[in-house]
Amino acid sequence: MAAGFKTVEPLEYYRRFLKENCRPDGRELGEFRTTTVNIGSISTADGSALVKLGNTTVICGVKAEFAAPPTDAPDKGYVVPNVDLPPLCSWRFRSGPPGEEAQVASQFIADVIENSQIIQKEDLCISPGKLAWVLYCDLICLDYDGNILDACTFALLAALKNVQLPEVTINEETALAEVNLKKKSYLNIRTHPVATSFAVFDDTLLIVDPTGEEEHLATGTLTIVMDEEGKLCCLHKPGGSGLTGAKLQDCMSRAVTRHKEVKKLMDEVIKSMKPK
Amino acid sequence: MVTQSVRSARGRAEVIIAATRGVGAMEEEMHTDAKIRAEIGTGCSPRGPGCSLRHFACEQNLLSRPDGSASFLQGVAEKSRERLIRNTCEAVVLGTLHPRTSITVVLQVVSDAGSLLACCLNAACMALVDAGVPMRALFCGVTCALDSDGTLVLDPTSKQEKEARAVLTFALDSVERKLLMSSTKGLYSDSELQQCLAAAQAASQHVFRFYRESLQRRYSKS
């Protein structure tokens, strides 16, 4: 009976739950789904992380390669993110060139990296004007159940924390780079940006961490990316219903608490890996 | 080049709008203003009295035939900008009144002197009004730049945008000045955000007044 009503009138079905200040999966309006993270599972990548936000699963793999630095910034390296939403994660996506959703997500991650200065690009330079590291960050969604941006940001951060780069010296005689695989060092991660996404329902109600169905029924979305000092790296609101300044303030405070939760989780996981 | 399509439903009926010259006319006016002031040597910045937005003008309905609906998607950054503009238009356009209709908005950048996204939003809104598309509210775009001291500059030029610590673009609706769209670059604090939002809401009044005046001028002539 309930399943029938849900198929015929999905919005009404949701409204019944929202009236009681909860959602069909039992969460409150301000509650996130269970977040799990697994760091360093891919041995062929220089750094990797798998993040699960409820059912939404994103895996990030970072590969480091050599490249010539850009001519206008000879002391900087590159960080190149790419978000892939393959057909296996959801019926929404077809195989072929990246669709709009994937491109927008890639641009979002590129903006977060640029704005938050998570890595100082100067740290990636080996020899100014000649050689620099380029970090290819590939984020692949394995299961799409809403809130892809939060999962991608978290996966990227965890993978970058896991990246170990070998020491590179330039041999003066041969002018070739010599890589010492035995001596590896972690990247210097300067800030920890954490994303919190909200969905706007019926122009008034704000719910945190929307699932795939909720995103589909929502009239607007909002993503806030905050670092540990409370500074905002990104306020991404791509159209949709309007928000007042007061509602934005509520979102900010929720983003602050979410940052603490995520930071704590990540520190625990990294600490548990240290003895290796 | 930024091109963009807003689709409300499947279908062929296209309402093609003269968005493009609107953008061009606006930008050209800004350039001429700057040049004239420099020659006079007053040394004041090319901004109108009472508000810190640059002078703007708009011409409507210049094209007598449709501009062609080639939506040419080059690059990921353009896609992202298109999505922002499309979602903002979709939030205000009453699509249910035009079922099985495709509304295509084509935006052509004639010159970029800073605050490009805000200008695109203004052009899109004026074009939709010119086409007679029913909307639940008007919207306008306002850009704020924060420099390293924390000073707020509204409607920054390209040079100011490059040197700024953060650049925030907002789309506000005309009914309650609610935030429809926001796109930001750089790092800033929560209080700075509220400051920029308040300044943008105040500035949007000038933009909406300009919309009203330009429409009055147009309809009083004909």
XYZ file of C-alpha atoms in Angstrom:
498
model
C 0.000 0.000 0.000
C 2.725 2.418 1.013
C 4.881 1.316 -1.920
C 2.012 2.024 -4.296
C 1.452 5.485 -2.862
C 5.178 6.178 -3.090
C 5.243 5.334 -6.807
C 2.162 7.330 -7.678
C 2.744 10.441 -5.516
C 6.405 10.517 -4.460
C 6.315 14.165 -3.389
C 3.230 13.736 -1.180
C 4.782 10.612 0.315
C 7.866 12.633 1.266
C 5.838 15.530 2.605
C 4.089 13.217 5.060
C 7.470 12.343 6.573
C 8.834 15.885 6.483
C 5.794 17.085 8.451
C 6.962 14.845 11.307
C 10.513 16.237 10.946
C 12.001 12.970 9.760
C 12.706 11.130 6.524
C 11.693 7.728 5.123
C 15.046 6.173 6.038
C 14.536 7.212 9.668
C 17.009 10.088 9.711
C 16.291 13.534 11.100
C 16.482 16.543 8.831
C 19.961 17.499 10.018
C 21.468 14.021 10.210
C 24.088 12.585 7.888
C 24.163 8.968 6.719
C 26.778 6.617 8.142
C 30.162 7.619 6.733
C 32.922 5.052 6.316
C 36.352 5.563 4.815
C 39.025 3.118 3.752
C 42.444 4.603 2.999
C 45.254 3.094 0.958
C 43.401 0.104 -0.466
C 44.716 0.439 -4.042
C 48.360 -0.648 -4.090
C 49.017 0.422 -7.689
C 48.074 4.031 -6.985
C 50.311 6.481 -5.153
C 47.402 7.337 -2.862
C 43.830 6.114 -2.643
C 40.698 6.292 -0.563
C 37.237 4.764 -0.655
C 34.395 6.729 0.937
C 30.875 5.456 1.601
C 28.158 7.928 2.548
C 25.239 5.585 3.166
C 24.927 3.871 -0.207
C 26.858 6.490 -2.180
C 30.332 5.081 -2.842
C 33.215 7.040 -4.354
C 36.762 5.829 -4.813
C 39.654 8.208 -5.428
C 42.997 7.166 -6.847
C 45.949 9.550 -7.135
C 48.796 8.907 -9.569
C 51.874 11.099 -9.704
C 53.764 11.624 -12.938
C 56.416 13.963 -14.278
C 55.647 16.965 -16.422
C 57.220 20.226 -17.495
C 55.926 23.097 -15.359
C 53.687 25.719 -17.050
C 55.625 28.520 -18.747
C 53.804 31.259 -16.835
C 54.466 29.580 -13.454
C 57.754 27.649 -13.688
C 57.849 26.795 -9.984
C 54.424 25.147 -9.791
C 53.185 21.620 -10.389
C 49.688 20.494 -11.378
C 46.761 18.818 -9.647
C 44.297 17.448 -12.215
C 41.006 16.093 -10.841
C 38.536 14.089 -12.872
C 35.171 12.818 -11.709
C 33.752 9.838 -13.563
C 30.115 8.806 -13.244
C 29.981 5.496 -15.115
C 26.754 3.690 -16.004
C 27.444 1.109 -13.312
C 26.674 3.581 -10.538
C 23.192 4.571 -11.644
C 20.555 4.200 -14.371
C 20.856 7.971 -14.850
C 24.148 7.741 -16.743
C 24.967 6.334 -20.163
C 28.346 5.207 -21.422
C 30.259 7.597 -23.669
C 31.810 11.027 -23.147
C 31.326 12.569 -19.687
C 27.842 13.947 -19.214
C 26.946 17.285 -17.698
C 26.750 16.010 -14.119
C 30.283 14.563 -14.311
C 31.694 17.732 -15.859
C 30.062 19.949 -13.249
C 31.405 17.707 -10.478
C 34.919 17.800 -11.993
C 34.789 21.594 -12.166
C 33.559 21.722 -8.562
C 36.461 19.579 -7.322
C 38.934 21.652 -9.368
C 37.514 24.823 -7.765
C 37.781 23.332 -4.257
C 41.431 22.413 -4.831
C 42.182 25.862 -6.239
C 40.281 27.904 -3.647
C 41.229 25.999 -0.507
C 44.945 25.775 -1.406
C 44.888 22.227 -0.032
C 48.301 21.687 -1.584
C 50.774 24.452 -2.276
C 51.555 23.913 -5.946
C 55.112 25.063 -5.273
C 55.610 21.874 -3.191
C 55.118 19.841 -6.359
C 58.010 21.457 -8.161
C 61.196 19.392 -8.486
C 63.341 21.640 -10.628
C 61.977 25.087 -11.556
C 61.282 25.414 -15.230
C 62.287 21.823 -15.974
C 60.447 19.219 -13.947
C 57.410 19.105 -11.707
C 54.944 16.573 -10.357
C 51.465 16.321 -11.797
C 48.932 14.584 -9.557
C 46.131 12.960 -11.504
C 43.207 12.503 -9.103
C 40.618 10.164 -10.532
C 37.340 9.971 -8.637
C 35.058 7.175 -9.724
C 31.579 6.755 -8.379
C 30.725 3.132 -7.765
C 27.235 3.691 -6.427
C 25.202 6.871 -6.878
C 22.664 7.546 -4.152
C 22.789 11.327 -3.921
C 25.256 13.774 -2.381
C 28.070 12.979 -4.752
C 29.922 16.238 -4.083
C 30.405 15.580 -0.360
C 31.652 12.053 -1.015
C 34.058 13.219 -3.751
C 35.543 15.994 -1.603
C 36.085 13.625 1.313
C 37.588 10.923 -0.923
C 39.951 13.429 -2.521
C 41.119 14.755 0.846
C 41.689 11.256 2.263
C 43.535 10.088 -0.863
C 45.804 13.139 -0.901
C 46.664 12.521 2.731
C 47.676 9.007 1.736
C 49.892 10.028 -1.207
C 53.585 9.318 -0.802
C 55.962 10.828 -3.344
C 59.459 9.372 -3.850
C 62.480 11.595 -3.650
C 63.684 12.864 -7.030
C 67.140 14.236 -7.766
C 68.370 15.607 -11.063
C 71.676 14.083 -12.102
C 73.881 17.018 -13.233
C 75.892 14.987 -15.735
C 73.114 13.244 -17.571
C 70.408 15.859 -16.771
C 68.036 12.966 -16.114
C 65.826 12.560 -13.110
C 66.712 9.831 -10.646
C 63.893 8.475 -8.570
C 64.642 6.965 -5.180
C 61.695 4.665 -4.499
C 62.973 3.716 -1.087
C 62.694 7.236 0.267
C 59.103 8.421 0.189
C 57.465 11.349 1.919
C 53.885 12.406 2.475
C 52.398 15.482 0.865
C 52.066 18.645 2.886
C 48.284 19.050 3.228
C 47.702 22.593 4.396
C 43.952 22.728 4.888
C 41.174 20.185 5.211
C 38.154 21.266 3.159
C 34.964 19.399 3.983
C 31.767 19.697 1.930
C 28.236 19.724 3.356
C 25.310 19.493 0.958
C 21.708 20.503 1.525
C 18.541 20.046 -0.503
C 15.740 22.621 -0.482
C 12.191 21.264 -0.384
C 9.117 23.310 -1.247
C 11.151 26.526 -1.061
C 11.329 26.404 2.736
C 12.640 23.191 4.225
C 16.354 22.384 4.253
C 17.529 18.797 4.602
C 21.101 17.651 4.947
C 22.803 14.903 2.896
C 20.009 14.153 0.403
C 19.683 10.653 -1.076
C 19.184 10.124 -4.811
C 15.371 10.232 -4.559
C 15.420 13.316 -2.352
C 17.684 15.163 -4.819
C 15.246 14.327 -7.585
C 12.269 15.707 -5.643
C 14.070 18.760 -4.277
C 13.542 22.245 -5.691
C 17.147 23.330 -5.113
C 20.524 22.274 -3.731
C 23.303 24.016 -1.818
C 26.840 22.849 -1.087
C 29.120 24.578 1.422
C 32.830 23.737 1.574
C 34.519 24.813 4.774
C 38.019 24.438 6.148
C 39.060 24.061 9.778
C 39.266 27.792 10.520
C 35.659 28.297 9.498
C 36.688 29.887 6.207
C 34.560 29.074 3.195
C 36.199 27.715 0.072
C 33.050 27.376 -1.940
C 29.385 28.274 -1.695
C 27.895 26.338 -4.577
C 24.256 27.037 -5.186
C 23.360 26.275 -8.800
C 19.970 27.979 -9.045
C 16.829 26.506 -7.531
C 14.553 28.066 -4.912
C 15.684 31.164 -3.076
C 17.239 31.214 0.396
C 17.213 34.005 2.962
C 20.308 35.117 4.857
C 19.005 33.508 8.064
C 18.630 30.083 6.428
C 22.182 30.402 5.119
C 23.408 31.007 8.661
C 21.765 27.742 9.840
C 23.514 25.927 7.007
C 26.841 27.435 8.039
C 26.543 26.175 11.611
C 25.635 22.682 10.374
C 28.669 22.781 8.063
C 30.922 23.631 11.009
C 29.735 20.601 13.033
C 30.041 18.358 9.990
C 33.650 19.480 9.514
C 34.469 18.407 13.060
C 32.843 14.979 12.540
C 34.710 14.326 9.294
C 38.059 15.531 10.630
C 37.712 13.263 13.654
C 36.873 10.257 11.483
C 39.785 10.856 9.167
C 42.287 11.373 11.982
C 41.180 8.095 13.562
C 41.622 6.170 10.317
C 45.034 7.674 9.616
C 46.190 6.995 13.161
C 45.127 3.364 12.851
C 47.257 3.036 9.710
C 50.445 4.563 11.068
C 52.242 1.417 12.456
C 52.582 0.002 8.877
C 32.034 32.317 -25.712
C 29.246 31.358 -23.378
C 26.249 29.731 -24.989
C 23.459 28.274 -23.042
C 20.122 26.614 -23.435
C 17.180 26.544 -21.060
C 14.786 23.763 -21.845
C 11.503 23.530 -20.098
C 10.213 20.469 -21.990
C 10.678 18.625 -25.261
C 9.416 20.307 -28.369
C 10.224 22.483 -31.268
C 8.560 25.810 -30.616
C 11.497 28.066 -29.935
C 11.343 31.510 -28.452
C 14.575 33.019 -29.602
C 15.532 36.142 -27.859
C 17.774 39.039 -28.483
C 20.011 38.347 -25.551
C 23.202 38.827 -27.385
C 23.230 42.479 -28.249
C 22.084 43.239 -24.734
C 25.336 41.954 -23.415
C 27.324 43.810 -26.042
C 25.598 47.105 -25.482
C 26.118 46.902 -21.744
C 29.817 46.235 -21.999
C 30.450 48.847 -24.638
C 28.804 51.563 -22.569
C 31.047 50.723 -19.658
C 34.163 51.042 -21.782
C 33.182 54.383 -23.301
C 32.365 55.806 -19.917
C 35.800 54.923 -18.606
C 37.531 56.488 -21.574
C 35.645 59.770 -21.393
C 36.343 60.196 -17.713
C 40.022 59.527 -18.189
C 40.250 62.246 -20.813
C 38.517 64.827 -18.687
C 40.996 63.982 -16.012
C 38.617 64.037 -13.088
C 40.293 60.903 -11.832
C 37.073 59.481 -10.492
C 36.217 55.873 -11.210
C 33.542 55.232 -13.801
C 30.789 54.506 -11.331
C 27.374 56.088 -10.947
C 26.664 58.367 -7.979
C 25.132 56.814 -4.903
C 26.018 53.233 -5.724
C 29.206 51.497 -6.667
C 27.916 49.693 -9.726
C 29.222 50.790 -13.062
C 26.966 52.610 -15.479
C 24.914 50.238 -17.554
C 22.583 50.438 -20.490
C 20.554 47.996 -22.441
C 19.092 47.764 -25.886
C 16.389 45.274 -26.633
C 14.940 43.534 -29.619
C 17.734 44.504 -31.984
C 17.745 41.279 -33.918
C 14.936 40.839 -36.384
C 15.476 37.156 -36.890
C 16.473 34.363 -34.573
C 20.115 33.931 -33.821
C 20.339 30.189 -34.441
C 20.333 27.748 -31.609
C 23.749 26.187 -31.878
C 24.613 25.313 -28.323
C 28.277 24.732 -28.569
C 29.771 23.333 -25.526
C 33.418 23.949 -25.180
C 35.105 22.906 -22.049
C 34.108 22.009 -18.596
C 34.141 25.550 -17.175
C 31.589 26.717 -19.730
C 29.380 23.721 -18.919
C 29.488 24.634 -15.273
C 28.541 28.263 -15.981
C 25.742 27.167 -18.305
C 24.293 24.978 -15.612
C 24.300 27.867 -13.129
C 22.446 30.159 -15.530
C 20.032 27.430 -16.629
C 19.073 26.435 -13.110
C 18.519 30.083 -12.157
C 16.212 30.610 -15.146
C 14.374 27.359 -14.463
C 13.653 28.454 -10.910
C 11.838 31.606 -12.052
C 10.310 30.698 -15.405
C 6.763 29.309 -15.139
C 7.407 26.306 -17.335
C 4.046 24.710 -16.590
C 2.310 27.408 -18.651
C 4.193 26.282 -21.766
C 4.115 22.508 -21.965
C 6.023 20.778 -24.752
C 7.984 23.957 -25.382
C 11.719 24.520 -25.597
C 12.992 27.891 -24.408
C 16.530 28.455 -25.652
C 18.608 31.315 -24.291
C 21.747 32.054 -26.284
C 24.311 34.315 -24.635
C 27.166 35.705 -26.720
C 30.004 37.495 -24.939
C 30.955 40.549 -26.980
C 33.518 41.900 -24.539
C 34.529 40.950 -21.023
C 35.444 43.778 -18.661
C 34.894 41.803 -15.448
C 31.759 40.539 -13.647
C 30.933 38.329 -16.630
C 28.585 35.868 -14.932
C 26.512 38.671 -13.394
C 26.231 40.359 -16.776
C 25.105 37.077 -18.373
C 22.404 36.674 -15.740
C 21.139 40.219 -16.284
C 21.105 39.734 -20.035
C 19.243 36.434 -19.717
C 16.590 38.011 -17.493
C 16.052 40.991 -19.789
C 15.860 38.703 -22.776
C 13.241 36.501 -21.129
C 11.201 39.593 -20.272
C 11.557 40.869 -23.834
C 10.311 37.531 -25.146
C 7.292 37.666 -22.880
C 8.065 34.421 -21.088
C 5.948 34.250 -17.911
C 8.129 34.378 -14.802
C 7.366 34.317 -11.106
C 10.011 36.972 -10.401
C 12.842 38.842 -12.089
C 16.414 38.058 -11.155
C 19.655 39.951 -11.351
C 23.316 39.094 -10.974
C 25.734 41.019 -8.712
C 29.457 40.353 -8.269
C 31.493 41.288 -5.172
C 35.254 41.130 -4.852
C 37.115 40.994 -1.543
C 40.701 42.171 -1.643
C 43.447 41.186 0.808
C 42.463 43.907 3.333
C 38.876 42.719 3.363
C 37.491 45.724 1.466
C 34.394 44.982 -0.505
C 34.211 46.103 -4.131
C 30.949 45.678 -6.016
C 30.950 45.016 -9.749
C 34.736 44.581 -10.039
C 36.705 45.115 -13.249
C 38.866 42.307 -14.666
C 41.953 43.736 -12.991
C 40.211 43.964 -9.617
C 38.959 40.378 -9.974
C 42.450 39.071 -10.674
C 43.955 40.829 -7.696
C 41.111 39.981 -5.317
C 41.342 37.390 -2.593
C 37.806 36.223 -3.260
C 35.175 36.904 -5.921
C 31.522 36.115 -5.130
C 28.698 36.208 -7.675
C 25.095 36.109 -6.508
C 21.776 35.914 -8.336
C 18.947 37.542 -6.356
C 15.233 37.500 -7.053
C 13.151 40.650 -7.234
C 10.325 39.708 -4.850
C 12.119 39.070 -1.561
C 15.799 39.486 -2.535
C 16.354 35.805 -1.783
C 19.533 34.122 -2.924
C 18.829 32.111 -6.078
C 22.329 31.247 -7.184
C 25.796 31.674 -5.805
C 29.182 30.936 -7.310
C 32.338 31.847 -5.432
C 36.065 31.768 -5.964
C 38.699 32.094 -3.248
C 38.693 31.905 0.528
C 36.504 34.074 2.790
C 34.880 33.947 6.212
C 31.241 33.574 7.148
C 30.900 37.206 8.281
C 32.419 38.442 5.005
C 29.856 36.330 3.152
C 26.981 37.947 5.049
C 28.485 41.381 4.355
C 28.755 40.677 0.625
C 25.237 39.271 0.514
C 23.833 42.375 2.212
C 25.754 44.659 -0.176
C 24.544 42.613 -3.158
C 20.940 42.841 -1.953
C 21.255 46.636 -1.693
C 22.857 46.863 -5.144
C 20.181 44.651 -6.694
C 17.666 47.419 -6.031
C 19.521 49.623 -8.512
C 19.526 46.849 -11.105
C 15.800 46.201 -10.730
C 15.079 49.924 -10.956
C 17.111 50.010 -14.164
C 15.085 47.077 -15.570
C 11.860 48.905 -14.796
C 13.049 52.196 -16.327
C 14.377 50.604 -19.493
C 11.133 48.693 -20.017
C 9.106 51.846 -19.406
C 11.205 53.725 -21.915
C 10.764 51.010 -24.489
C 7.024 50.672 -24.152
C 6.363 54.430 -23.943
C 8.107 54.899 -27.316
C 6.028 52.315 -29.156
